[in-house]
CSV table of C-alpha atoms in Angstrom, one decimal:
chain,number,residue,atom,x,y,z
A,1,UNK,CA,120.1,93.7,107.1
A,2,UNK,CA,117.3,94.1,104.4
A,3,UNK,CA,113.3,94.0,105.7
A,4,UNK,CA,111.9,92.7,102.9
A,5,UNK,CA,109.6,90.7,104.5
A,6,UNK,CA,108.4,92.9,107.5
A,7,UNK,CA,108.5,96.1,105.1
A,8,UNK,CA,105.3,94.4,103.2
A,9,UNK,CA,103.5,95.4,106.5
A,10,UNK,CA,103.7,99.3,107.0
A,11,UNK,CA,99.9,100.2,106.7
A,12,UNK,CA,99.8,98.0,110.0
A,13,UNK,CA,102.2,100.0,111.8
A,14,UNK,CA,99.5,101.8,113.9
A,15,UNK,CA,99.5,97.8,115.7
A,16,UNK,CA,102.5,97.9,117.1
A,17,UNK,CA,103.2,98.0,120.9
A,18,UNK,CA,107.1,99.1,121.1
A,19,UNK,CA,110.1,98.6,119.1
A,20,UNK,CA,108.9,97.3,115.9
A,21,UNK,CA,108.3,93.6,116.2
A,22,UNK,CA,108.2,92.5,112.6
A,23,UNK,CA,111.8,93.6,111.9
A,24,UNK,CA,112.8,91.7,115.0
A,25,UNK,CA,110.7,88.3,113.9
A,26,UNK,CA,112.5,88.8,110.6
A,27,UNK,CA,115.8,88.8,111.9
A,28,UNK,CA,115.4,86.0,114.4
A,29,UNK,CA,113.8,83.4,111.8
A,30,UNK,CA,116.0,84.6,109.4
A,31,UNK,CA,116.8,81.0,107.3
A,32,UNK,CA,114.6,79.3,109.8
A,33,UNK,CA,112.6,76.9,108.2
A,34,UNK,CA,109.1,75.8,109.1
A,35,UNK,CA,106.5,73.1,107.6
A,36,UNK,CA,103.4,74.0,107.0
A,37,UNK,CA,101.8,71.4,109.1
A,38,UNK,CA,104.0,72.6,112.3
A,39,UNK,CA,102.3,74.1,115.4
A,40,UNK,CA,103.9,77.6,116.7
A,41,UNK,CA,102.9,78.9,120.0
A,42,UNK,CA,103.6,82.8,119.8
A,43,UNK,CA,104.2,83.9,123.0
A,44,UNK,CA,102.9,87.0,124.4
A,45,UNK,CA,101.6,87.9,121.0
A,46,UNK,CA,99.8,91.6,121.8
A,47,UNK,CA,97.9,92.4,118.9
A,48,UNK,CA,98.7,89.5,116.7
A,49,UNK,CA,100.6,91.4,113.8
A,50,UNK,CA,103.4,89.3,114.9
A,51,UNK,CA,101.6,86.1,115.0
A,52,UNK,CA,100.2,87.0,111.8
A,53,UNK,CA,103.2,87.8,110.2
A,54,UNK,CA,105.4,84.5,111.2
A,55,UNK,CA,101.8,82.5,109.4
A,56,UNK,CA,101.9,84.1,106.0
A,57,UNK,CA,105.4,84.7,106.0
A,58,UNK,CA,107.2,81.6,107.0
A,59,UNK,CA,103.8,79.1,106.7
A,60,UNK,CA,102.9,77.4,109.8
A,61,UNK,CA,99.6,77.6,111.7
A,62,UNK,CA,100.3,79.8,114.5
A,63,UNK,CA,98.3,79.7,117.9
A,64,UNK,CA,98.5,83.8,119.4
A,65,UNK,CA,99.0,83.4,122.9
A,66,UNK,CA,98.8,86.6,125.1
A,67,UNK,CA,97.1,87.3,128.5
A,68,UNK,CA,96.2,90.9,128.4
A,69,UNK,CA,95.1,91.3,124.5
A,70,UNK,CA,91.5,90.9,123.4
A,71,UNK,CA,91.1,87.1,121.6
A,72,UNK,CA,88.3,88.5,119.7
A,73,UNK,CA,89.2,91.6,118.2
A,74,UNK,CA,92.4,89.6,117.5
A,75,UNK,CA,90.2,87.2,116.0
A,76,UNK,CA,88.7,89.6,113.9
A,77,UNK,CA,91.5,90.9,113.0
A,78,UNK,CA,93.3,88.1,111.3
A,79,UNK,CA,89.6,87.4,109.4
A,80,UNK,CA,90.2,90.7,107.9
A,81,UNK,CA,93.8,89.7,106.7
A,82,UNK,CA,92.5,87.0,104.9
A,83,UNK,CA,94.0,84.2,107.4
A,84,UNK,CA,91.2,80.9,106.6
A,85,UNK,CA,91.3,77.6,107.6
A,86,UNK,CA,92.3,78.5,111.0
A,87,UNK,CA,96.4,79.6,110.1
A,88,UNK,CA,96.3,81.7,112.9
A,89,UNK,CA,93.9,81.3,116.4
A,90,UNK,CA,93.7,83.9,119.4
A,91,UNK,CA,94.3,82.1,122.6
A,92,UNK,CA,94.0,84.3,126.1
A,93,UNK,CA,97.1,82.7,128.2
A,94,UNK,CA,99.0,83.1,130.6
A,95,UNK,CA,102.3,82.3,130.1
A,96,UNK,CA,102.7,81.1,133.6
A,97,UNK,CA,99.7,78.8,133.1
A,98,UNK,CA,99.6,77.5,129.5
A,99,UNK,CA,96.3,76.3,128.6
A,100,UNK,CA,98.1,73.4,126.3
A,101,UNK,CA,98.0,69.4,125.9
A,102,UNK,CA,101.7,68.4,126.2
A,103,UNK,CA,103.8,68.1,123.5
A,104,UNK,CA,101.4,70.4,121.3
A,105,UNK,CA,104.0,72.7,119.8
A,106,UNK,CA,106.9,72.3,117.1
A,107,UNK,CA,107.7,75.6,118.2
A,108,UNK,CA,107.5,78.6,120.0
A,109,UNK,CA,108.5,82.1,119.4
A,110,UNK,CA,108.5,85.4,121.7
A,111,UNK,CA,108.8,88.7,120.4
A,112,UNK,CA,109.5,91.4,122.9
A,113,UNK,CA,107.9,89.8,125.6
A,114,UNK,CA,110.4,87.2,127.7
A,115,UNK,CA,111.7,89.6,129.6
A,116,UNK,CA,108.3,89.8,131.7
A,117,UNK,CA,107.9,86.3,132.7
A,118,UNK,CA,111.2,84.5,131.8
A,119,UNK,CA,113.6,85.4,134.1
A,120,UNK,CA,113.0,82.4,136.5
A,121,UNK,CA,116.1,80.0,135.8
A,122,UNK,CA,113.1,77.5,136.4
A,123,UNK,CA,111.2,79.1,133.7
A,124,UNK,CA,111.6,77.1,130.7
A,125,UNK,CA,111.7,73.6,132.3
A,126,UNK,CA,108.9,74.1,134.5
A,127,UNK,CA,106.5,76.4,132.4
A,128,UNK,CA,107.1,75.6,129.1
A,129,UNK,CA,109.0,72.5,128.1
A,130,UNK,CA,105.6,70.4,128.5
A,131,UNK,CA,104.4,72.0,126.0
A,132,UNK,CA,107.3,72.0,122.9
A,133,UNK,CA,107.9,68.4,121.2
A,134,UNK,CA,111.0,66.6,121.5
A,135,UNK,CA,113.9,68.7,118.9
A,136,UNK,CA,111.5,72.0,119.1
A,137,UNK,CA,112.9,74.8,119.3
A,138,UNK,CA,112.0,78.5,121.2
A,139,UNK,CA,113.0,81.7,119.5
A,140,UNK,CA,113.3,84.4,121.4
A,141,UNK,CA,114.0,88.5,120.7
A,142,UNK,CA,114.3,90.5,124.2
A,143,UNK,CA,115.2,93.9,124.6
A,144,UNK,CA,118.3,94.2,126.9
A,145,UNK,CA,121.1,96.3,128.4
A,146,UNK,CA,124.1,97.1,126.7
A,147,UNK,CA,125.5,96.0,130.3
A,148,UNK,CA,124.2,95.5,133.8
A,149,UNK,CA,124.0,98.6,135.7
A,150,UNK,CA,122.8,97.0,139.1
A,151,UNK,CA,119.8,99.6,139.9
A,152,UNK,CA,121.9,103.2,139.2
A,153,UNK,CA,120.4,103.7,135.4
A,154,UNK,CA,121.8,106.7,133.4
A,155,UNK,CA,119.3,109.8,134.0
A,156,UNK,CA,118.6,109.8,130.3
A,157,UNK,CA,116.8,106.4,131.3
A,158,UNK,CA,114.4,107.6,133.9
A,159,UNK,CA,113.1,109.9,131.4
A,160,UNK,CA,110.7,107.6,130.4
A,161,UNK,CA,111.0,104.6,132.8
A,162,UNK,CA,110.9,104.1,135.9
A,163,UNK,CA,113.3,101.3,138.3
A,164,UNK,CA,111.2,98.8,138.5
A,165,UNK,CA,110.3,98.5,134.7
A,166,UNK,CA,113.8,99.0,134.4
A,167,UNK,CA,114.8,96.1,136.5
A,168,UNK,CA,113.0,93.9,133.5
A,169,UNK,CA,115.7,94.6,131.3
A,170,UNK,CA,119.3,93.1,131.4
A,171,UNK,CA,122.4,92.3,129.7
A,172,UNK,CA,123.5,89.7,127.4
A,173,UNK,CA,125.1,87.8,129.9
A,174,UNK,CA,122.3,87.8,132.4
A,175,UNK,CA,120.2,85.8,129.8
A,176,UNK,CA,122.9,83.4,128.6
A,177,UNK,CA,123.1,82.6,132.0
A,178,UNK,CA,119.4,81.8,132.6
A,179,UNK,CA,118.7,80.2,129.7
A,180,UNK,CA,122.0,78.1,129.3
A,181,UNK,CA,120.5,76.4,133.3
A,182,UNK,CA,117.6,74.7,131.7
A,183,UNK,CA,117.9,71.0,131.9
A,184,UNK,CA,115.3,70.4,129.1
A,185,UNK,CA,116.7,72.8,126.7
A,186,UNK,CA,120.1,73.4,124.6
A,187,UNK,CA,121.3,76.9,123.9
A,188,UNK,CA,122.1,77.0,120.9
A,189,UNK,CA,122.8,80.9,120.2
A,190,UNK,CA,122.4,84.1,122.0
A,191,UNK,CA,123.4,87.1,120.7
A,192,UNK,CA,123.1,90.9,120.2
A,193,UNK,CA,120.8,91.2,117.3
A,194,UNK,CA,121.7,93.7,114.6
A,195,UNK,CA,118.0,94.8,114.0
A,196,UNK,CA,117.9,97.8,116.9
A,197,UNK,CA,117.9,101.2,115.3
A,198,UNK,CA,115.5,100.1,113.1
A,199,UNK,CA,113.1,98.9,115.3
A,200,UNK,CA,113.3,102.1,117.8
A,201,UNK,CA,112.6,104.5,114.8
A,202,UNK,CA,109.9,102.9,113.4
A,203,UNK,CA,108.2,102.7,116.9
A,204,UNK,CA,108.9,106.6,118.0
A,205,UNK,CA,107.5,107.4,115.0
A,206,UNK,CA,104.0,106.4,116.0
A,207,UNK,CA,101.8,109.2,117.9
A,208,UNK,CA,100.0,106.9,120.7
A,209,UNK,CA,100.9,107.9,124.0
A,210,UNK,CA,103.4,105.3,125.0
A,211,UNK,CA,105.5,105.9,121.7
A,212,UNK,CA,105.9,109.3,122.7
A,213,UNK,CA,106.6,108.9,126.2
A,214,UNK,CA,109.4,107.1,125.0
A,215,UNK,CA,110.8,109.8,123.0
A,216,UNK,CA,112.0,111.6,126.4
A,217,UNK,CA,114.6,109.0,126.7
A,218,UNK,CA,115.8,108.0,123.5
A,219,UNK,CA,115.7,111.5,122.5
A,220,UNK,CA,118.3,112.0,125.5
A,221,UNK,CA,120.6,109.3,124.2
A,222,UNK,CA,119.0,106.3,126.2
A,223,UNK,CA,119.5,103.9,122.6
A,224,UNK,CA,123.1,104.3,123.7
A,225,UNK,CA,122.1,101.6,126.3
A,226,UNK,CA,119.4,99.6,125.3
A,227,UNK,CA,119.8,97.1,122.6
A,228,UNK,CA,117.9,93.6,121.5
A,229,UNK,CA,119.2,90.2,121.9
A,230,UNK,CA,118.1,86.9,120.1
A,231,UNK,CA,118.2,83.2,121.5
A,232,UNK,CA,117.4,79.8,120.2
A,233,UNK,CA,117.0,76.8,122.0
A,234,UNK,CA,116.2,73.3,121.0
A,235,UNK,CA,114.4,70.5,123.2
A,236,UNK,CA,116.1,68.2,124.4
């Protein structure tokens, strides 16, 4: 597919945190529509280029919700972007613990982060549903596994990860099973997104630390495994 949206935002690629996030926010709201008056809770937002980018892009107010980011730079940041009127607010949160009135949000997306705190089949119904209006929906994009190799990762993996941040990601199945078990939510599709190449290059690219630890394993043919999936669920 075509980034014409996400491609407006290269001088802010020095932001991102893995795999490019913008390219995977453009795919998953693809001909999503949003009013300008809606509420979106983006979960796990880092930096808040993506929170940023679903606001001026597809025009709701956007809350930024992350627990290990700093609110205030975050803050400063979307000042500097010309957000006003508050179109985009910092929030520290835990996603275990969100710090919401019920029924606040009209939606809520996750970019790159589910995968930390979602995999409790209880998840969704406990954690979040109190907080997502009646018909909202949750759009996720989570990096996975081609397929589920139950602990014995290709070497080419354990270049730049170990196990246990290995045992974070898994396959398409795995999450259409966990996510089809909510009681409060419908799945409505789940996938294997097209946007993955692209994402990857765009993050090795990028000289911080972590984006060329990295390198050791894609550059050993660990992109041969990995790939990114998208849900959408509605409330119930």
């Amino acid at each position: 597919m075509k980034y014409n949206r996400s491609e407006k935002y290269q001088r802010l690629h020095e932001m991102i945190m893995g795999p490019n996030p913008l390219k995977l926010a453009e795919e998953l709201l693809e001909n999503r529509e949003f009013k300008k008056e809606d509420l979106v809770c983006d979960l796990g937002s880092g930096t808040g280029l993506t929170s940023l980018f679903i606001h001026k892009e597809y025009g709701p107010r956007v809350i930024a919700a992350d627990l290990w980011s700093d609110s205030i730079e975050n803050e400063k940041f979307f000042k500097r972007e010309g957000v006003v009127n508050g179109g985009v607010t910092a929030v520290k949160a835990d996603a275990t613990s969100l710090p919401f009135e019920e029924n606040t949000f009209d939606a809520i997306t996750c970019i790159d982060s589910w995968n930390y705190f979602g995999r409790d089949k209880a998840f969704l119904d406990e954690k979040i549903s109190p907080y997502i209006k009646k018909g909202g929906k949750i759009y996720l994009a989570i990096t996975a596994m081609e397929k589920e190799f139950n602990g014995k990762y290709p070497e080419c993996l354990l270049l730049s990860w170990n196990k246990e941040q290995l045992e974070y990601i898994k396959d398409l199945e795995y999450w259409k099973d966990v996510l089809s078990s909510s009681k409060s939510f419908d799945l409505i599709e789940c996938r294997k997104m097209e946007t993955d190449d692209e994402a990857w290059n765009d993050w090795l690219k990028e000289e911080n630390e972590y984006a060329v630890g990295d390198r050791k394993s894609m550059e050993s043919g660990a992109g041969d495994y990995l790939c990114f999936i998208m849900a959408v669920l509605e409330k119930k």
